[in-house]
mmCIF file of C-alpha atoms in Angstrom:
data_model
loop_
_atom_site.group_PDB
_atom_site.id
_atom_site.type_symbol
_atom_site.label_atom_id
_atom_site.label_comp_id
_atom_site.label_asym_id
_atom_site.label_seq_id
_atom_site.Cartn_x
_atom_site.Cartn_y
_atom_site.Cartn_z
ATOM 1 C CA MET A 364 11.677 -21.957 9.549
ATOM 2 C CA SER A 365 10.074 -20.779 12.786
ATOM 3 C CA GLY A 366 11.182 -17.350 13.939
ATOM 4 C CA ALA A 367 11.082 -18.640 17.506
ATOM 5 C CA ARG A 368 14.167 -20.783 16.849
ATOM 6 C CA TRP A 369 16.375 -17.701 16.442
ATOM 7 C CA PRO A 370 17.949 -16.305 19.621
ATOM 8 C CA ILE A 371 16.632 -12.935 20.695
ATOM 9 C CA ALA A 372 20.054 -11.305 20.259
ATOM 10 C CA CYS A 373 19.995 -12.080 16.510
ATOM 11 C CA ARG A 374 16.724 -10.289 15.868
ATOM 12 C CA ARG A 375 15.854 -6.696 15.147
ATOM 13 C CA PRO A 376 14.941 -4.965 18.414
ATOM 14 C CA VAL A 377 11.687 -3.420 17.217
ATOM 15 C CA ARG A 378 10.202 -6.635 15.931
ATOM 16 C CA TYR A 379 6.692 -7.653 16.916
ATOM 17 C CA HIS A 380 6.895 -11.213 18.247
ATOM 18 C CA ASN A 381 3.619 -12.879 17.442
ATOM 19 C CA ALA A 382 3.094 -15.684 14.957
ATOM 20 C CA MET A 383 -0.477 -14.523 14.340
ATOM 21 C CA ILE A 384 0.440 -10.994 13.278
ATOM 22 C CA ALA A 385 1.128 -9.583 9.837
ATOM 23 C CA ARG A 386 3.662 -7.240 11.339
ATOM 24 C CA LYS A 387 4.492 -5.044 8.373
ATOM 25 C CA LEU A 388 2.985 -4.056 5.046
ATOM 26 C CA HIS A 389 5.645 -4.928 2.472
ATOM 27 C CA HIS A 390 4.034 -3.814 -0.780
ATOM 28 C CA THR A 391 0.889 -3.090 -2.748
ATOM 29 C CA ARG A 392 0.783 -4.822 -6.102
ATOM 30 C CA TYR A 393 -0.996 -3.535 -9.218
ATOM 31 C CA ARG A 394 -1.003 -5.557 -12.433
ATOM 32 C CA VAL A 395 -0.945 -3.606 -15.709
ATOM 33 C CA ASN A 396 -1.062 -4.170 -19.463
ATOM 34 C CA ASP A 397 1.875 -1.861 -20.242
ATOM 35 C CA LEU A 398 4.632 -2.103 -17.641
ATOM 36 C CA GLU A 399 6.869 0.701 -18.897
ATOM 37 C CA ARG A 400 4.010 3.184 -19.350
ATOM 38 C CA THR A 401 2.975 2.823 -15.698
ATOM 39 C CA VAL A 402 6.551 2.780 -14.372
ATOM 40 C CA ARG A 403 7.244 5.985 -16.318
ATOM 41 C CA PHE A 404 4.136 7.591 -14.791
ATOM 42 C CA TYR A 405 5.214 6.805 -11.221
ATOM 43 C CA LYS A 406 8.739 8.035 -11.873
ATOM 44 C CA GLU A 407 8.045 11.164 -13.939
ATOM 45 C CA VAL A 408 4.754 12.356 -12.453
ATOM 46 C CA LEU A 409 5.122 11.216 -8.824
ATOM 47 C CA GLY A 410 8.926 11.165 -8.509
ATOM 48 C CA LEU A 411 9.141 7.614 -7.183
ATOM 49 C CA GLY A 412 12.359 5.629 -7.406
ATOM 50 C CA GLU A 413 12.823 2.198 -8.946
ATOM 51 C CA VAL A 414 14.143 -0.141 -6.260
ATOM 52 C CA ARG A 415 14.563 -3.306 -8.323
ATOM 53 C CA ARG A 416 13.035 -5.347 -11.145
ATOM 54 C CA HIS A 417 13.014 -9.064 -11.815
ATOM 55 C CA LYS A 418 11.015 -11.911 -13.303
ATOM 56 C CA SER A 419 9.067 -14.065 -10.822
ATOM 57 C CA PRO A 420 9.252 -17.882 -10.797
ATOM 58 C CA ARG A 421 5.910 -18.057 -12.678
ATOM 59 C CA GLY A 422 7.156 -15.601 -15.309
ATOM 60 C CA SER A 423 5.605 -12.268 -14.314
ATOM 61 C CA GLU A 424 7.718 -9.160 -14.845
ATOM 62 C CA LEU A 425 7.889 -7.096 -11.656
ATOM 63 C CA VAL A 426 9.126 -3.572 -10.984
ATOM 64 C CA PHE A 427 9.297 -2.346 -7.384
ATOM 65 C CA LEU A 428 8.945 1.399 -6.763
ATOM 66 C CA LYS A 429 9.317 3.463 -3.598
ATOM 67 C CA ALA A 430 8.497 6.947 -2.346
ATOM 68 C CA PRO A 431 11.527 8.577 -0.691
ATOM 69 C CA GLU A 432 10.079 8.657 2.851
ATOM 70 C CA SER A 433 8.313 5.286 2.746
ATOM 71 C CA GLN A 434 9.417 1.774 3.535
ATOM 72 C CA GLU A 435 6.489 0.140 1.765
ATOM 73 C CA LEU A 436 6.955 -0.653 -1.907
ATOM 74 C CA ILE A 437 4.656 -0.568 -4.926
ATOM 75 C CA GLU A 438 4.935 -3.627 -7.143
ATOM 76 C CA ILE A 439 3.943 -3.063 -10.755
ATOM 77 C CA CYS A 440 3.352 -6.406 -12.443
ATOM 78 C CA PHE A 441 3.142 -7.473 -16.086
ATOM 79 C CA PHE A 442 1.664 -10.946 -16.501
ATOM 80 C CA PRO A 443 -0.545 -11.201 -19.597
ATOM 81 C CA ALA A 444 -1.309 -14.865 -18.859
ATOM 82 C CA SER A 445 -3.812 -13.584 -16.254
ATOM 83 C CA GLY A 446 -5.750 -11.827 -19.011
ATOM 84 C CA PRO A 447 -6.058 -8.155 -19.949
ATOM 85 C CA VAL A 448 -6.247 -5.727 -17.045
ATOM 86 C CA GLN A 449 -9.499 -3.825 -16.614
ATOM 87 C CA VAL A 450 -9.727 -1.748 -13.457
ATOM 88 C CA PRO A 451 -13.311 -1.301 -12.192
ATOM 89 C CA PRO A 452 -14.266 2.279 -11.258
ATOM 90 C CA ASP A 453 -13.596 3.381 -7.676
ATOM 91 C CA LEU A 454 -12.135 0.009 -6.647
ATOM 92 C CA THR A 455 -8.717 1.000 -5.354
ATOM 93 C CA HIS A 456 -6.215 3.805 -5.154
ATOM 94 C CA LEU A 457 -2.840 4.668 -3.713
ATOM 95 C CA ALA A 458 -2.633 7.875 -1.668
ATOM 96 C CA PHE A 459 0.618 9.816 -1.362
ATOM 97 C CA GLU A 460 1.591 12.753 0.802
ATOM 98 C CA ILE A 461 2.912 15.821 -0.999
ATOM 99 C CA ASP A 462 4.141 19.148 0.349
ATOM 100 C CA SER A 463 1.659 21.371 -1.462
ATOM 101 C CA LEU A 464 -1.339 20.718 -3.704
ATOM 102 C CA GLU A 465 -0.805 24.122 -5.288
ATOM 103 C CA ASP A 466 2.842 23.423 -6.177
ATOM 104 C CA PHE A 467 2.069 19.883 -7.316
ATOM 105 C CA GLY A 468 -0.707 21.232 -9.540
ATOM 106 C CA ARG A 469 1.888 23.453 -11.233
ATOM 107 C CA HIS A 470 4.155 20.420 -11.651
ATOM 108 C CA LEU A 471 1.265 18.539 -13.295
ATOM 109 C CA ALA A 472 0.561 21.480 -15.606
ATOM 110 C CA SER A 473 4.230 21.516 -16.686
ATOM 111 C CA LEU A 474 3.681 17.913 -17.847
ATOM 112 C CA GLY A 475 0.414 18.757 -19.604
ATOM 113 C CA LEU A 476 -1.625 17.022 -16.874
ATOM 114 C CA LYS A 477 -4.177 18.154 -14.305
ATOM 115 C CA TYR A 478 -6.059 16.899 -11.278
ATOM 116 C CA SER A 479 -9.045 14.717 -12.188
ATOM 117 C CA ASP A 480 -10.843 15.770 -8.971
ATOM 118 C CA GLY A 481 -10.062 18.619 -6.549
ATOM 119 C CA PRO A 482 -8.007 19.999 -4.985
ATOM 120 C CA THR A 483 -10.386 20.004 -2.021
ATOM 121 C CA LEU A 484 -8.821 22.226 0.635
ATOM 122 C CA HIS A 485 -9.657 22.258 4.319
ATOM 123 C CA PRO A 486 -9.917 25.819 5.643
ATOM 124 C CA GLY A 487 -7.250 27.574 7.699
ATOM 125 C CA GLY A 488 -4.114 25.635 6.731
ATOM 126 C CA GLY A 489 -5.836 22.312 7.254
ATOM 127 C CA GLY A 490 -4.351 20.724 4.147
ATOM 128 C CA GLY A 491 -6.461 18.951 1.566
ATOM 129 C CA PHE A 492 -6.555 16.304 -1.142
ATOM 130 C CA ALA A 493 -6.918 15.780 -4.890
ATOM 131 C CA PHE A 494 -6.875 12.937 -7.408
ATOM 132 C CA ILE A 495 -5.054 12.240 -10.644
ATOM 133 C CA ASP A 496 -5.549 9.488 -13.190
ATOM 134 C CA ALA A 497 -2.785 6.901 -13.449
ATOM 135 C CA PRO A 498 -2.550 4.778 -16.624
ATOM 136 C CA GLU A 499 -5.093 2.033 -17.338
ATOM 137 C CA GLY A 500 -7.870 3.246 -15.035
ATOM 138 C CA TYR A 501 -5.941 3.294 -11.766
ATOM 139 C CA GLU A 502 -6.326 6.360 -9.549
ATOM 140 C CA ILE A 503 -3.891 8.238 -7.305
ATOM 141 C CA GLU A 504 -4.844 10.442 -4.356
ATOM 142 C CA LEU A 505 -2.535 13.266 -3.296
ATOM 143 C CA ILE A 506 -2.743 14.508 0.270
ATOM 144 C CA GLU A 507 -1.355 17.776 1.592
ATOM 145 C CA PRO A 508 -1.084 17.211 5.347
ATOM 146 C CA SER A 509 -2.563 19.738 7.722
ATOM 147 C CA LYS A 510 -0.052 22.383 8.796
ATOM 148 C CA ILE A 511 -1.976 22.672 12.037
ATOM 149 C CA GLN A 512 -1.350 19.050 13.018
ATOM 150 C CA GLU A 513 2.254 19.259 11.882
ATOM 151 C CA LEU A 514 3.104 22.214 14.107
ATOM 152 C CA ALA A 515 1.097 21.026 17.099
ATOM 153 C CA MET B 178 -0.395 26.572 1.117
ATOM 154 C CA SER B 179 3.169 26.151 -0.142
ATOM 155 C CA GLY B 180 5.422 24.183 2.169
ATOM 156 C CA ALA B 181 8.254 26.551 1.240
ATOM 157 C CA ARG B 182 6.606 29.335 3.279
ATOM 158 C CA TRP B 183 7.264 27.494 6.542
ATOM 159 C CA PRO B 184 10.606 28.155 8.240
ATOM 160 C CA ILE B 185 12.980 25.215 8.237
ATOM 161 C CA ALA B 186 12.962 25.025 12.045
ATOM 162 C CA CYS B 187 9.230 24.231 12.025
ATOM 163 C CA ARG B 188 9.561 21.253 9.712
ATOM 164 C CA ARG B 189 10.347 17.623 10.310
ATOM 165 C CA PRO B 190 14.083 17.081 9.792
ATOM 166 C CA VAL B 191 13.790 14.102 7.431
ATOM 167 C CA ARG B 192 11.390 15.734 5.011
ATOM 168 C CA TYR B 193 12.071 15.601 1.301
ATOM 169 C CA HIS B 194 11.843 19.166 -0.032
ATOM 170 C CA ASN B 195 10.616 18.945 -3.585
ATOM 171 C CA ALA B 196 7.255 20.089 -4.870
ATOM 172 C CA MET B 197 7.373 17.467 -7.623
ATOM 173 C CA ILE B 198 7.756 14.478 -5.321
ATOM 174 C CA ALA B 199 5.131 12.246 -3.761
ATOM 175 C CA ARG B 200 7.299 11.888 -0.719
ATOM 176 C CA LYS B 201 5.413 9.242 1.221
ATOM 177 C CA LEU B 202 2.840 6.544 0.593
ATOM 178 C CA HIS B 203 -0.018 7.318 2.980
ATOM 179 C CA HIS B 204 -2.469 4.488 2.305
ATOM 180 C CA THR B 205 -3.801 1.878 -0.088
ATOM 181 C CA ARG B 206 -7.556 1.981 -0.472
ATOM 182 C CA TYR B 207 -9.799 -0.999 -1.248
ATOM 183 C CA ARG B 208 -13.549 -0.581 -1.685
ATOM 184 C CA VAL B 209 -15.770 -3.459 -0.518
ATOM 185 C CA ASN B 210 -19.422 -4.473 -0.424
ATOM 186 C CA ASP B 211 -19.391 -5.524 3.243
ATOM 187 C CA LEU B 212 -17.266 -3.222 5.395
ATOM 188 C CA GLU B 213 -17.427 -5.149 8.661
ATOM 189 C CA ARG B 214 -16.678 -8.519 7.053
ATOM 190 C CA THR B 215 -13.420 -7.217 5.570
ATOM 191 C CA VAL B 216 -12.423 -5.237 8.675
ATOM 192 C CA ARG B 217 -12.972 -8.392 10.760
ATOM 193 C CA PHE B 218 -10.753 -10.366 8.365
ATOM 194 C CA TYR B 219 -7.859 -7.900 8.650
ATOM 195 C CA LYS B 220 -8.167 -7.772 12.429
ATOM 196 C CA GLU B 221 -8.774 -11.446 13.224
ATOM 197 C CA VAL B 222 -6.758 -13.174 10.505
ATOM 198 C CA LEU B 223 -3.909 -10.680 10.009
ATOM 199 C CA GLY B 224 -3.859 -9.004 13.421
ATOM 200 C CA LEU B 225 -4.071 -5.447 12.102
ATOM 201 C CA GLY B 226 -5.241 -2.606 14.307
ATOM 202 C CA GLU B 227 -8.046 -0.166 13.565
ATOM 203 C CA VAL B 228 -6.600 3.348 13.583
ATOM 204 C CA ARG B 229 -9.787 5.339 12.973
ATOM 205 C CA ARG B 230 -13.091 5.343 11.101
ATOM 206 C CA HIS B 231 -15.181 8.153 9.716
ATOM 207 C CA LYS B 232 -17.558 9.153 6.944
ATOM 208 C CA SER B 233 -16.031 11.130 4.056
ATOM 209 C CA PRO B 234 -17.550 14.388 2.760
ATOM 210 C CA ARG B 235 -19.156 12.487 -0.143
ATOM 211 C CA GLY B 236 -20.645 9.907 2.226
ATOM 212 C CA SER B 237 -18.328 6.908 1.973
ATOM 213 C CA GLU B 238 -17.682 4.961 5.168
ATOM 214 C CA LEU B 239 -13.950 4.543 5.757
ATOM 215 C CA VAL B 240 -12.000 2.361 8.178
ATOM 216 C CA PHE B 241 -8.218 2.811 8.410
ATOM 217 C CA LEU B 242 -6.145 -0.200 9.460
ATOM 218 C CA LYS B 243 -2.441 -0.538 10.251
ATOM 219 C CA ALA B 244 0.125 -3.279 10.702
ATOM 220 C CA PRO B 245 2.103 -2.784 13.931
ATOM 221 C CA GLU B 246 5.468 -2.055 12.264
ATOM 222 C CA SER B 247 4.144 0.019 9.347
ATOM 223 C CA GLN B 248 3.405 3.683 8.930
ATOM 224 C CA GLU B 249 1.293 3.176 5.813
ATOM 225 C CA LEU B 250 -2.402 2.595 6.319
ATOM 226 C CA ILE B 251 -5.006 0.433 4.593
ATOM 227 C CA GLU B 252 -8.275 2.229 3.901
ATOM 228 C CA ILE B 253 -11.301 -0.034 3.610
ATOM 229 C CA CYS B 254 -14.145 1.859 1.961
ATOM 230 C CA PHE B 255 -17.896 1.247 1.761
ATOM 231 C CA PHE B 256 -19.575 3.382 -0.878
ATOM 232 C CA PRO B 257 -22.373 1.509 -2.652
ATOM 233 C CA ALA B 258 -23.121 4.539 -4.851
ATOM 234 C CA SER B 259 -20.090 3.489 -6.941
ATOM 235 C CA GLY B 260 -21.803 0.173 -7.717
ATOM 236 C CA PRO B 261 -21.170 -3.357 -6.486
ATOM 237 C CA VAL B 262 -17.522 -4.319 -6.040
ATOM 238 C CA GLN B 263 -16.181 -7.024 -8.344
ATOM 239 C CA VAL B 264 -12.446 -7.629 -8.089
ATOM 240 C CA PRO B 265 -10.912 -8.943 -11.332
ATOM 241 C CA PRO B 266 -8.580 -11.930 -10.927
ATOM 242 C CA ASP B 267 -4.898 -11.186 -10.285
ATOM 243 C CA LEU B 268 -5.391 -7.408 -10.363
ATOM 244 C CA THR B 269 -4.014 -6.360 -6.990
ATOM 245 C CA HIS B 270 -2.854 -7.624 -3.645
ATOM 246 C CA LEU B 271 -1.377 -6.442 -0.378
ATOM 247 C CA ALA B 272 1.764 -8.238 0.815
ATOM 248 C CA PHE B 273 2.633 -8.424 4.510
ATOM 249 C CA GLU B 274 5.729 -9.645 6.303
ATOM 250 C CA ILE B 275 5.214 -12.367 8.893
ATOM 251 C CA ASP B 276 7.699 -14.121 11.164
ATOM 252 C CA SER B 277 7.072 -17.656 9.947
ATOM 253 C CA LEU B 278 4.930 -19.166 7.203
ATOM 254 C CA GLU B 279 4.793 -22.400 9.185
ATOM 255 C CA ASP B 280 3.510 -20.720 12.354
ATOM 256 C CA PHE B 281 1.106 -18.519 10.406
ATOM 257 C CA GLY B 282 -0.243 -21.608 8.626
ATOM 258 C CA ARG B 283 -1.065 -23.069 12.053
ATOM 259 C CA HIS B 284 -2.776 -19.810 12.996
ATOM 260 C CA LEU B 285 -4.865 -20.018 9.808
ATOM 261 C CA ALA B 286 -5.776 -23.651 10.570
ATOM 262 C CA SER B 287 -6.961 -22.625 14.049
ATOM 263 C CA LEU B 288 -9.427 -20.300 12.295
ATOM 264 C CA GLY B 289 -10.513 -22.993 9.821
ATOM 265 C CA LEU B 290 -8.581 -21.312 6.981
ATOM 266 C CA LYS B 291 -5.617 -22.275 4.805
ATOM 267 C CA TYR B 292 -3.250 -20.819 2.253
ATOM 268 C CA SER B 293 -4.780 -20.551 -1.222
ATOM 269 C CA ASP B 294 -1.318 -20.898 -2.812
ATOM 270 C CA GLY B 295 1.979 -22.020 -1.280
ATOM 271 C CA PRO B 296 3.864 -21.736 0.959
ATOM 272 C CA THR B 297 6.708 -21.547 -1.536
ATOM 273 C CA LEU B 298 9.931 -21.739 0.453
ATOM 274 C CA HIS B 299 13.372 -20.684 -0.705
ATOM 275 C CA PRO B 300 16.035 -23.218 0.292
ATOM 276 C CA GLY B 301 18.446 -22.800 3.187
ATOM 277 C CA GLY B 302 16.610 -20.312 5.396
ATOM 278 C CA GLY B 303 15.852 -18.034 2.470
ATOM 279 C CA GLY B 304 12.301 -17.342 3.563
ATOM 280 C CA GLY B 305 9.344 -17.699 1.226
ATOM 281 C CA PHE B 306 5.820 -16.593 0.438
ATOM 282 C CA ALA B 307 2.204 -17.756 0.325
ATOM 283 C CA PHE B 308 -1.232 -16.355 -0.462
ATOM 284 C CA ILE B 309 -4.587 -16.296 1.298
ATOM 285 C CA ASP B 310 -7.986 -15.187 0.055
ATOM 286 C CA ALA B 311 -9.404 -12.036 1.621
ATOM 287 C CA PRO B 312 -13.171 -11.393 1.360
ATOM 288 C CA GLU B 313 -14.784 -10.415 -1.953
ATOM 289 C CA GLY B 314 -12.018 -11.635 -4.271
ATOM 290 C CA TYR B 315 -9.122 -9.643 -2.849
ATOM 291 C CA GLU B 316 -5.850 -11.485 -2.264
ATOM 292 C CA ILE B 317 -3.173 -11.214 0.433
ATOM 293 C CA GLU B 318 0.445 -12.287 0.100
ATOM 294 C CA LEU B 319 2.415 -13.300 3.174
ATOM 295 C CA ILE B 320 6.194 -13.029 3.066
ATOM 296 C CA GLU B 321 8.612 -14.681 5.457
ATOM 297 C CA PRO B 322 11.804 -12.645 5.080
ATOM 298 C CA SER B 323 15.072 -14.416 4.411
ATOM 299 C CA LYS B 324 16.955 -15.223 7.605
ATOM 300 C CA ILE B 325 20.151 -14.996 5.592
ATOM 301 C CA GLN B 326 19.590 -11.322 4.680
ATOM 302 C CA GLU B 327 18.406 -10.510 8.167
ATOM 303 C CA LEU B 328 21.542 -11.791 9.872
ATOM 304 C CA ALA B 329 23.952 -10.429 7.261
#
């Protein structure tokens, strides 16, 4: 199964050849109590797409989601055999880039939602960030990139 | 601050123009009790690079890490004001692609470590997966992609 057995010509050109390296982040996994509630949140509030869903060999139900400009996936997992999910405060979050905190705030309002913290704006077109609550105690950060960096 | 105010010529060509979309996953954040212990794990065991570190406006110490073939970052956070970190079992993990589970297992052994679960191999060059324990109860999945898909 060693990658070294495959001839160079068969491999992707950009690959990082080092057995000791985790070369790419594939996904972040969050387990939840209510799979469809969380999947609906990511689709309807954040606009993510569902890439695939399947049941794992041990019986967990998995849904993989993706932001349009990302390669990395988000795996939402339902596996009640591990016990009920309780997310400790300020343990983890996912942060997404959005075009505009102001526009996204209006989108949230149209859904009857609002930022839980922020927006905190950097002065002079420097972008900013805000947070929203995802289901079951998870948190999401939204980042508006700096226009200054973007145009530099 | 609306992205729509910027002329098209100033914007990245691949950008997804929709105020209601989280267009890109920027980072996954994990808070820890011992910042340097976790940062050392990601660097020495997984081979990740440190992109930057700084203190946030509220006083949390942040270190951003990156896998060589990923754009998404991992934010390791130290902020004891939120209380001690206790990671519930089977709540979350990060999954990374590696070239070979066999080679990576040898790398782990050279550090005095081993997989906590697996490797579970799919038959006929179909790749597989395994898990290792990160500090403080966090878990890491390692995925060897299928050679069949890669060459197809």
